Short mmCIF file of C-alpha atoms and ligand atoms in Angstrom, two decimals:
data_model
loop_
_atom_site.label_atom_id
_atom_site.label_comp_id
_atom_site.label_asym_id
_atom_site.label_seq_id
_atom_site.Cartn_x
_atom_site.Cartn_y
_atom_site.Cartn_z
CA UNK A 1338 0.00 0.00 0.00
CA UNK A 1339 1.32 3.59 -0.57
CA UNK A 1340 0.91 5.83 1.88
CA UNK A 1341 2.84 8.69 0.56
CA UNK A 1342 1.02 11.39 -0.24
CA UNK A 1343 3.06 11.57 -3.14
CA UNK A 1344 2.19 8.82 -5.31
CA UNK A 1345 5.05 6.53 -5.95
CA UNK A 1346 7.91 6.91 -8.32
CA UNK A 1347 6.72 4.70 -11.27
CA UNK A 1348 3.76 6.38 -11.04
CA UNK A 1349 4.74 9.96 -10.81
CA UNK A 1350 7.16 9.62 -13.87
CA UNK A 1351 4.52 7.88 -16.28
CA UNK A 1352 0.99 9.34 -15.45
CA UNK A 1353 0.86 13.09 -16.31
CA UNK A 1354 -2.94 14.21 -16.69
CA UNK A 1355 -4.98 15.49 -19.75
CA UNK A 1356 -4.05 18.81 -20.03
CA UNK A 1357 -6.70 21.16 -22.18
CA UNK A 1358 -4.26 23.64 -21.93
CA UNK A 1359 -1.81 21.40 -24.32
CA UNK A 1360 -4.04 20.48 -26.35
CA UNK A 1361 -4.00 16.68 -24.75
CA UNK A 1362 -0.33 16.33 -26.19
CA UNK A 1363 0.94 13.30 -23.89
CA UNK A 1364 4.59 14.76 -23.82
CA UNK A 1365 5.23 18.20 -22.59
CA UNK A 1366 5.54 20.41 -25.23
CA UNK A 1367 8.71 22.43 -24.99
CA UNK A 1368 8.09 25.89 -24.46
CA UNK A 1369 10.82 27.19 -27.06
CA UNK A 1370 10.31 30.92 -25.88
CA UNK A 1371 12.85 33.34 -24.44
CA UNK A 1372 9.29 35.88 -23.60
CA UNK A 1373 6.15 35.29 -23.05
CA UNK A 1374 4.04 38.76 -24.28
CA UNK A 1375 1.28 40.50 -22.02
CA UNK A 1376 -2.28 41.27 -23.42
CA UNK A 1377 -2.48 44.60 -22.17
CA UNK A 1378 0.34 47.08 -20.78
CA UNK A 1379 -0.65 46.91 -17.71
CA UNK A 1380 -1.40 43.30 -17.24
CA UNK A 1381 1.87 41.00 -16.87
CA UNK A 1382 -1.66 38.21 -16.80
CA UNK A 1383 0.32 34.97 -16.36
CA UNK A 1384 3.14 33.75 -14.32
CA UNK A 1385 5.57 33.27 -17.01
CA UNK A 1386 7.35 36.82 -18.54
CA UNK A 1387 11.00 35.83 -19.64
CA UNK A 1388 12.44 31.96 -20.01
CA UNK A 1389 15.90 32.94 -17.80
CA UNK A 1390 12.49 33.92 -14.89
CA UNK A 1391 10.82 30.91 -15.35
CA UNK A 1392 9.98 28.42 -18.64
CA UNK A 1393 6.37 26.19 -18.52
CA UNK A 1394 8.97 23.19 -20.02
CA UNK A 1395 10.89 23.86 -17.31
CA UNK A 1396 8.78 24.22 -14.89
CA UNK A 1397 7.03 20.43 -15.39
CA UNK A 1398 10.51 18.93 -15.04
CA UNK A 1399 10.58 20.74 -11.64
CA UNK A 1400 7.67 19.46 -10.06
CA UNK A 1401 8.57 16.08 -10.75
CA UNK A 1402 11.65 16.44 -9.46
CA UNK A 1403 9.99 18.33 -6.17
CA UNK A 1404 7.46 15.39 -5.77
CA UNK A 1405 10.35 12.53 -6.32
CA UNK A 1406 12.14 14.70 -3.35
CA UNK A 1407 9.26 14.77 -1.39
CA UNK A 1408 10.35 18.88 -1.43
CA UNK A 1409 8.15 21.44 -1.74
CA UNK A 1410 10.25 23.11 -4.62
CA UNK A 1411 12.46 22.31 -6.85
CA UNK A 1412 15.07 24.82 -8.95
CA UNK A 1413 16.64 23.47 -12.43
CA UNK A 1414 19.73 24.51 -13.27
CA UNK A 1415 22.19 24.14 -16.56
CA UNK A 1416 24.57 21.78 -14.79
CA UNK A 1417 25.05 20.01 -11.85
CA UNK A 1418 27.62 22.43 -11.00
CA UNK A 1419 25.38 25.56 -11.28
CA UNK A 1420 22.94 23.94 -8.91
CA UNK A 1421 25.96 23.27 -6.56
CA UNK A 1422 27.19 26.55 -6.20
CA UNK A 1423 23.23 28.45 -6.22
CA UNK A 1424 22.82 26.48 -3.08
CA UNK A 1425 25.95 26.83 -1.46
CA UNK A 1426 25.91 30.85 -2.64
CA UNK A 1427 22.50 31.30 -0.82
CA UNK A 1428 23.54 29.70 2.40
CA UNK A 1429 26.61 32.11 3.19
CA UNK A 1430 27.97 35.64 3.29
CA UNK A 1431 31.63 37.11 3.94
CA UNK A 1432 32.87 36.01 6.68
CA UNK A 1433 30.90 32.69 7.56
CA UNK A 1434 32.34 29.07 8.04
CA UNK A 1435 31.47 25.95 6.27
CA UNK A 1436 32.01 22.22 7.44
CA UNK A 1437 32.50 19.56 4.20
CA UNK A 1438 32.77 16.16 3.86
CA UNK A 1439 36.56 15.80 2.70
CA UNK A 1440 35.38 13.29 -0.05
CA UNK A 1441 33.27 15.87 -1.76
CA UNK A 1442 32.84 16.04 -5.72
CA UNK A 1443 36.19 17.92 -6.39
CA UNK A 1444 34.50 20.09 -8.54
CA UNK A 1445 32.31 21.68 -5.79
CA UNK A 1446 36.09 21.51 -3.62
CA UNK A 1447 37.38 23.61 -6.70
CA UNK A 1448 34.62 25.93 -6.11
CA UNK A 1449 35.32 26.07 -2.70
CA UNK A 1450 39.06 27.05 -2.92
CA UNK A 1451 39.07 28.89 -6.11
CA UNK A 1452 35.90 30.80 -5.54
CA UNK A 1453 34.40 31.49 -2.06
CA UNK A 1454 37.63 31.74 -0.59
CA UNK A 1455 37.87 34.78 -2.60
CA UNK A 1456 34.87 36.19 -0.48
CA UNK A 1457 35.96 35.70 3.05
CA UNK A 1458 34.37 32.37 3.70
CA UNK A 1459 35.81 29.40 4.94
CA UNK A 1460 36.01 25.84 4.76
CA UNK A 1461 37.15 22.82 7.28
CA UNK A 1462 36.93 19.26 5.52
CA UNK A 1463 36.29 16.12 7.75
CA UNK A 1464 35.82 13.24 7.93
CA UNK A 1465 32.34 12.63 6.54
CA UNK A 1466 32.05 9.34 8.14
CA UNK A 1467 32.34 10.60 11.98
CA UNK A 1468 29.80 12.72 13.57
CA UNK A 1469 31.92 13.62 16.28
CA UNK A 1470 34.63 15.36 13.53
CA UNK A 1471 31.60 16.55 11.88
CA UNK A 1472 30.12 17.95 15.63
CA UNK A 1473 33.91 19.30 16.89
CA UNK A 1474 34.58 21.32 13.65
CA UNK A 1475 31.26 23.26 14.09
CA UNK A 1476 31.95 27.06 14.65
CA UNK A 1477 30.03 30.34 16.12
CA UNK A 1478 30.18 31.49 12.62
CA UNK A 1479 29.25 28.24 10.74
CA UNK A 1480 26.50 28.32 8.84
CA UNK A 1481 26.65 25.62 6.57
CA UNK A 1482 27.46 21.88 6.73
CA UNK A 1483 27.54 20.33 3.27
CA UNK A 1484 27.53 16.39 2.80
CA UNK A 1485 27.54 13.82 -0.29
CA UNK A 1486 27.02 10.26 1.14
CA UNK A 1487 27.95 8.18 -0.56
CA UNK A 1488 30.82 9.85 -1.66
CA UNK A 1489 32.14 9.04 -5.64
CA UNK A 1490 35.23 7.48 -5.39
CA UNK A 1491 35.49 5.59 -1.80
CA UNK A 1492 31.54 5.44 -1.09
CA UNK A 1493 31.59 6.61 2.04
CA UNK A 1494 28.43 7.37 3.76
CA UNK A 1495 27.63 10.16 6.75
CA UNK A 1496 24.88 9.56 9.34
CA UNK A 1497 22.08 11.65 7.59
CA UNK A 1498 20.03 11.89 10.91
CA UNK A 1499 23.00 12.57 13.11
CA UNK A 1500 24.09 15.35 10.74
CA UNK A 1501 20.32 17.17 11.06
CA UNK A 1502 20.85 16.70 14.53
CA UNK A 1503 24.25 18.30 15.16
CA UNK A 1504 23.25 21.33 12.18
CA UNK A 1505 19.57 22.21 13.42
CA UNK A 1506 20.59 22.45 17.36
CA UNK A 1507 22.98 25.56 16.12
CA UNK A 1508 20.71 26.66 13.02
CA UNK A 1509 23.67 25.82 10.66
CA UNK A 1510 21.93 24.78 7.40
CA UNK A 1511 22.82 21.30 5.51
CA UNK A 1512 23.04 20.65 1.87
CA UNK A 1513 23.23 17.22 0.69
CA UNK A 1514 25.01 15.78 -2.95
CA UNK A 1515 22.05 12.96 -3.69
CA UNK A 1516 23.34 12.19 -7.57
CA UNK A 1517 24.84 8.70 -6.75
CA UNK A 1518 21.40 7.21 -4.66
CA UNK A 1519 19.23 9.60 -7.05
CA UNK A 1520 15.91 10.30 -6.08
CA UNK A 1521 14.53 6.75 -6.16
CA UNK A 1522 16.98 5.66 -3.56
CA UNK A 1523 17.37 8.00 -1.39
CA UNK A 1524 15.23 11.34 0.11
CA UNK A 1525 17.13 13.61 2.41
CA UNK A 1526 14.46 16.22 2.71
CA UNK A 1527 12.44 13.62 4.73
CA UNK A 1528 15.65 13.31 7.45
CA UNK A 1529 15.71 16.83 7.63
CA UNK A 1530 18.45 17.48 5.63
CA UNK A 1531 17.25 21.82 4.00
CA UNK A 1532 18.44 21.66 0.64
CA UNK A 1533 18.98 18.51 -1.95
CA UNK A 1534 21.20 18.72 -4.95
CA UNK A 1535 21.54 16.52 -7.91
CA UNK A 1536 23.68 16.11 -11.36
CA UNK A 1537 20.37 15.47 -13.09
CA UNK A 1538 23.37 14.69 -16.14
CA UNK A 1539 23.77 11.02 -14.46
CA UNK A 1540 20.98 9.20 -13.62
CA UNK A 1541 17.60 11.44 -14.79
CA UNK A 1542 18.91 12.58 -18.33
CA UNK A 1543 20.25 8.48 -18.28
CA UNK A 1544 21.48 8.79 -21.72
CA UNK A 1545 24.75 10.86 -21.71
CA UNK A 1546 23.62 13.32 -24.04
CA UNK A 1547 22.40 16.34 -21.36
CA UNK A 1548 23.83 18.35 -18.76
CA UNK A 1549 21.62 19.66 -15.69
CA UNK A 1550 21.46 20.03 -12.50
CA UNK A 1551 18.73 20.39 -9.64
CA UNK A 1552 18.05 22.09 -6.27
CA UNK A 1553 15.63 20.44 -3.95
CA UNK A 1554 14.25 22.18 -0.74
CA UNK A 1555 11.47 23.89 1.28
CA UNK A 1556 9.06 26.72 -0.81
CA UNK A 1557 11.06 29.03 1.63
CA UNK A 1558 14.39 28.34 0.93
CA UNK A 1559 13.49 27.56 -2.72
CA UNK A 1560 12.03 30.99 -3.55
CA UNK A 1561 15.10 32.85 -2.18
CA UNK A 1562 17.25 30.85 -4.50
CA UNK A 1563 15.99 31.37 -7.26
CA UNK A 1564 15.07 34.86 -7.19
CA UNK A 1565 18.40 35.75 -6.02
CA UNK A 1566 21.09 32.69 -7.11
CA UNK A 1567 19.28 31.51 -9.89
CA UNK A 1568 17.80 34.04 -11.87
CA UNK A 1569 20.58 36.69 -11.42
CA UNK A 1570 23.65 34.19 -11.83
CA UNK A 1571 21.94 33.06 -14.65
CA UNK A 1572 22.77 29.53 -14.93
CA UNK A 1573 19.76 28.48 -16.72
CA UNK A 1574 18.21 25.00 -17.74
CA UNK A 1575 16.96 25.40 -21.38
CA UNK A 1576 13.68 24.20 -22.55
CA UNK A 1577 15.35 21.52 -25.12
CA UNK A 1578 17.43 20.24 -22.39
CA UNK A 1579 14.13 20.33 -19.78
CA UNK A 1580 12.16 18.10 -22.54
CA UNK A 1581 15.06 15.61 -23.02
CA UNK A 1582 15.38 15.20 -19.11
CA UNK A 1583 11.60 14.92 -18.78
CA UNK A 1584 11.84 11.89 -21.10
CA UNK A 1585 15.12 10.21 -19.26
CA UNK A 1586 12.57 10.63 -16.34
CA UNK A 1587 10.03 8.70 -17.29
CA UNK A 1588 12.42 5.57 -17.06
CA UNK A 1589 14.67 6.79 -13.66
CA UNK A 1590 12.84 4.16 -12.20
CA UNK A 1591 13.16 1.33 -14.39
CA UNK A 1592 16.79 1.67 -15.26
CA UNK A 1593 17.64 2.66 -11.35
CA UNK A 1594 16.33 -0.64 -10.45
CA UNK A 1595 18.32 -2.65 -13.01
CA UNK A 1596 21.27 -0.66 -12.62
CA UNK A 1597 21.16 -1.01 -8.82
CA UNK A 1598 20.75 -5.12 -9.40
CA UNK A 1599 23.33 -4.90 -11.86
CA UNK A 1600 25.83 -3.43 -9.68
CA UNK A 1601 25.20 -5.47 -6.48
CA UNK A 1602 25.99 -8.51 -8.72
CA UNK A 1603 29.30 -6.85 -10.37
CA UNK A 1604 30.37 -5.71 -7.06
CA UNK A 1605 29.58 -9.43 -5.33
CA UNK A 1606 31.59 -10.34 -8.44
CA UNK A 1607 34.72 -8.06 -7.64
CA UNK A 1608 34.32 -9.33 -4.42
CA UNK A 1609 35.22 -12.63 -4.98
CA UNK A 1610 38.60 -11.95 -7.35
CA UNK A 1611 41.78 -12.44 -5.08
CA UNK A 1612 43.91 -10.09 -6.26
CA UNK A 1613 40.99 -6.92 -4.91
CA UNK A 1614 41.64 -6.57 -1.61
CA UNK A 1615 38.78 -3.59 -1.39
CA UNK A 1616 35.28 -3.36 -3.39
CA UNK A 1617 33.65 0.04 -1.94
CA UNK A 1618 30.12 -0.25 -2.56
CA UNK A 1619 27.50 0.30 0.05
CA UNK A 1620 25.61 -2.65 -0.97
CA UNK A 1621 27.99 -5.20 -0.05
CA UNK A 1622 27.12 -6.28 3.25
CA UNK A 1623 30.71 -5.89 3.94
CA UNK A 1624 30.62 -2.71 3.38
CA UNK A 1625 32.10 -1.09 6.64
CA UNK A 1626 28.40 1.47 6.81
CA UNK A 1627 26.36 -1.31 5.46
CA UNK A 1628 23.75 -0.83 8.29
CA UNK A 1629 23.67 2.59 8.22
CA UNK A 1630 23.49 2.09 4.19
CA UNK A 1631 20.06 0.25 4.33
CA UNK A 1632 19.04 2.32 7.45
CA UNK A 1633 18.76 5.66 4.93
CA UNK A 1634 18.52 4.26 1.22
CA UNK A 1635 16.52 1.86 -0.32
CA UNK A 1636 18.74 0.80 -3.66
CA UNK A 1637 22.30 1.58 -5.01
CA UNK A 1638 23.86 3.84 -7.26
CA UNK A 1639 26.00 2.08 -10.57
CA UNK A 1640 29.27 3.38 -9.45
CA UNK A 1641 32.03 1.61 -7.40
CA UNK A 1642 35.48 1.19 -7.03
CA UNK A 1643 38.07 -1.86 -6.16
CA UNK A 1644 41.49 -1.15 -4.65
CA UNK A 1645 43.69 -3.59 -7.00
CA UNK A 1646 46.96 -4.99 -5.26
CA UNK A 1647 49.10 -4.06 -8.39
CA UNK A 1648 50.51 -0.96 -10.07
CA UNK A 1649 49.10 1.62 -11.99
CA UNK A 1650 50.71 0.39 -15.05
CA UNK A 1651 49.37 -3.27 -14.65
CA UNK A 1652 45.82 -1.47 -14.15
CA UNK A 1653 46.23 0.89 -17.40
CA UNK A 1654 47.12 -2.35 -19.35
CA UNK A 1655 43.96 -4.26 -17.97
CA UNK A 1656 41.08 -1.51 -18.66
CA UNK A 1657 42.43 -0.55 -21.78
CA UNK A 1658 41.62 -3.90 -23.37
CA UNK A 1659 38.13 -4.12 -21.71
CA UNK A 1660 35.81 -4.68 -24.24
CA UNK A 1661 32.37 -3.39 -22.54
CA UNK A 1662 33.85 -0.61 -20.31
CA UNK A 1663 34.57 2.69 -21.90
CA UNK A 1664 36.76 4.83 -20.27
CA UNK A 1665 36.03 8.36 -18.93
CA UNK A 1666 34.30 10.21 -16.60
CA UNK A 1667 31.12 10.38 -15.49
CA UNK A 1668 28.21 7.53 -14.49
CA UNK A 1669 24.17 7.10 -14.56
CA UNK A 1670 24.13 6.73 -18.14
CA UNK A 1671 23.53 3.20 -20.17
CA UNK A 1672 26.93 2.72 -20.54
CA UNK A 1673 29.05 0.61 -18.53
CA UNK A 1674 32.83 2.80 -18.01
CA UNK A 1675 35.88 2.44 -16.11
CA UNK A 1676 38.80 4.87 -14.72
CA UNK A 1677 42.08 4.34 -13.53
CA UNK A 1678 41.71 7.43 -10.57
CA UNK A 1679 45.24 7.82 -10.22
CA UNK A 1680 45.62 8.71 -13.91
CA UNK A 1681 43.44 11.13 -13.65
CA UNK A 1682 44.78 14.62 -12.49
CA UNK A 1683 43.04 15.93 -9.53
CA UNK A 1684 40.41 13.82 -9.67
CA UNK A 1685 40.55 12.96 -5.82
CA UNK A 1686 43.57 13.26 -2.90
CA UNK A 1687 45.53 10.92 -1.61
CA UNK A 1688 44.29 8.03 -3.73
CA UNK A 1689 46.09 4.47 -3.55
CA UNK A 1690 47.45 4.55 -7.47
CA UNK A 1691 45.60 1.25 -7.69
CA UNK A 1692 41.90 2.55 -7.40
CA UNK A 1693 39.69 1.63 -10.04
CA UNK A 1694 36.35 2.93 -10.60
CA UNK A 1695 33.78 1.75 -12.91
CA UNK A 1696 30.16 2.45 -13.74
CA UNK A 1697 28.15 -0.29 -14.12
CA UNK A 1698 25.59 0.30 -17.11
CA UNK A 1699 22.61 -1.53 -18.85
CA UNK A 1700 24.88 -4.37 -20.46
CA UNK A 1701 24.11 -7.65 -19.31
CA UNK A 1702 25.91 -8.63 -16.56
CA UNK A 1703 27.54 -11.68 -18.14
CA UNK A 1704 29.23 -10.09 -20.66
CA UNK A 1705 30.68 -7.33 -18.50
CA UNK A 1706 31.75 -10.24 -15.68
CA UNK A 1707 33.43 -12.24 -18.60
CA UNK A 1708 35.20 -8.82 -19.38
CA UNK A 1709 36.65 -8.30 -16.20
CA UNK A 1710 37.64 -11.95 -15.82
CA UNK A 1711 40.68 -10.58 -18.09
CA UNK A 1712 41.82 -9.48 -15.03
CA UNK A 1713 43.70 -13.04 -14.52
CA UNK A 1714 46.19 -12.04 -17.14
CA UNK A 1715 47.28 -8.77 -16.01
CA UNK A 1716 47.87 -9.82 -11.91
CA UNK A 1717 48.98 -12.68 -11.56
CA UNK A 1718 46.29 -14.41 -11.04
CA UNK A 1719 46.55 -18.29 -11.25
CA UNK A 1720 43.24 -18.94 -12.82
CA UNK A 1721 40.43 -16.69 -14.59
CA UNK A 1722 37.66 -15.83 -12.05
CA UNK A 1723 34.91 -17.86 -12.88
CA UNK A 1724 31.86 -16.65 -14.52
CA UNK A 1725 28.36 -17.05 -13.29
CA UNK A 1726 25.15 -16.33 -15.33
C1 PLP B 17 28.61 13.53 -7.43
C2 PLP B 17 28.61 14.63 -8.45
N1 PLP B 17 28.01 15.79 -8.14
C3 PLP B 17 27.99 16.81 -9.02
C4 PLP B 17 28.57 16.71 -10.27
C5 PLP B 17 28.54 17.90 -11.20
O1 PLP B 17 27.55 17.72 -12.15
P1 PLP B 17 27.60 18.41 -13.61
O2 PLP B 17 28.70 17.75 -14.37
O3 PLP B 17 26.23 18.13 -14.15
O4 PLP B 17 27.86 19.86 -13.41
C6 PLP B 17 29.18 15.52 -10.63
C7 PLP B 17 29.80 15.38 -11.97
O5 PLP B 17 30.45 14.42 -12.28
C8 PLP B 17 29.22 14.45 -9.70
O6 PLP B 17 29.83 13.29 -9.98
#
């Protein structure tokens, strides 16, 4: 039985109701508009004047998003990125402190140190994993505590409740990362966490062909953003790029439940192969925050990483012959992909020069197990993994 007042996820992405006002059209037509003209004068009439204000296309893709959220609002943006630093931008002013996870997205680290350091604020990373860091770094002038759990290259969770906990008692605000559990897997507004960002480029667009990004959060909080961080920064979602996410939407579901199978096998799979000594995955029940994993989502994300015993060079040889991984950047999409990290320039600190991460896409799960069987031949292993259907 549902009990949401929301109806469920499958649901909310397939049914949309007759509309007169489109004509019936089942798809949302996209609004291709930059203004929308007045009758009279006097009369702005409707609620939409100028696309960079507000776009109709727009607009649909934002509800769903707020109703997937269980959030009152929701704010697209033209990347991930944008929506990152909207929300972090409305949270602080000159002067204030700000308490990160030190795993973060490096991106939103680079916009940390390159950019609101410039403006007086400041940041202490810690470890995202223990409250009491979290707790002991908290300042008189902190005002923000931003969190990604998991994190994208080690997986590592923080206590979502504990967090609200330790921010609300000293009216610090908390922003969450929620691209890896996506909205079908995980719903931080309903901890208490204020504001909810996503890379709607991984798992809603799906497809790898469209960037955007998405704030979640209160009407409140919502309506200051994007009067103020939105609208005047400019970092709009166009109505082309609204419609194409609308449509990856209407599967999230569907592929977010294959994908989360499909990686729970691959990463039982790693598991199993002697020469990696570490799968990080929340999934895996050996995950060190398992419990706390299945205490606050309800499926996994496609990306993981394995810790190799082996050098860089025997890794570069191994994924470059894969056959069904691609390699690059990224995840969420169809595609299955792979990256060395440590060949990758600032892609995270302090890495061991062995991690390996991969994205596990819609491929069947056979062919990309017998793929990474290879792995015999460039390890030392004694024998080819075995392969089960
Ligand atoms: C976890 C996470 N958050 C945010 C972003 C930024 O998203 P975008 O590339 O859409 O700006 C990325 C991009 O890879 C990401 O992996």
């Amino acid at each position: 039985m549902n009990s949401h007042k929301n109806p469920l996820p499958y649901t909310l992405v397939a049914h949309d109701k007759h509309d007169e006002r489109h004509h019936g059209a089942v798809t949302i037509p996209i609004y291709q508009n930059t203004l929308f003209s007045f009758a009279k004068s006097d009369e702005p009439g409707h609620a939409f004047k100028y696309s960079r204000m507000g776009n109709p296309t727009v607009q649909e893709l934002e509800k769903r998003l707020a109703a997937l959220e269980y959030g009152e609002k929701a704010q697209c943006f033209a990347s991930g990125m944008a929506a990152i630093s909207a929300a972090i931008l409305s949270t602080v002013r000159t002067g204030d402190h700000i308490i990160c996870v030190d795993q973060v997205y490096f991106g939103t680290r680079e916009f940390f140190e390159f950019f609101l350091t410039r403006y007086g604020v400041e940041v202490t990373y810690v470890d995202g994993t223990s409250i009491q860091q979290i707790s002991e770094a908290i300042r008189d002038n902190t005002t923000l505590i931003y969190l990604e759990s998991p994190t994208s290259y080690y997986f590592q969770l923080q206590d979502l409740t504990a967090c609200v906990q330790a921010a609300k008692t000293r009216h610090i605000k908390t922003i969450i990362d929620n691209t890896w559990a996506s909205p079908c897997y995980q719903n931080p507004l309903r901890l208490g966490i204020d504001l909810v960002v996503h890379s709607l480029t991984k798992y809603v667009g799906g497809h790898s062909d469209v960037l955007g990004g998405a704030v979640v959060g209160s009407a409140e909080l919502l309506d200051k953003l994007s009067r103020v961080d939105h609208q005047l920064l400019g970092g709009v979602m166009t109505p082309h790029t609204a419609s194409l996410l609308l449509r990856g939407m209407r599967t999230l579901p569907l592929r977010m439940e294959r994908l989360s199978k499909s990686a729970l096998t691959m990463a039982e799979y790693f598991s199993k192969i002697p020469c990696i000594h570490k799968v990080n995955f929340p999934g895996l029940p050996a995950h060190p925050q398992h419990k706390l994993a299945v205490s606050q989502m309800s499926g996994w994300g496609s990306l993981m990483s394995i810790e190799v015993k082996g050098t860089l060079e025997q890794a570069k040889a191994w994924v470059d012959q894969l056959q069904y991984f691609r390699i690059g950047l990224s995840f969420g999409g169809y595609e299955s992909l792979v990256l060395v990290v440590g060949l990758v320039a600032n892609a995270v600190k302090d890495h061991p020069v062995t991690l390996i991460r991969f994205n596990i896409g819609l491929e069947d799960p056979v062919d990309l197990m017998e793929d990474i069987s290879t792995i015999h031949t460039f390890f030392s292993l004694k024998q080819k993994p075995a392969v089960s259907g």
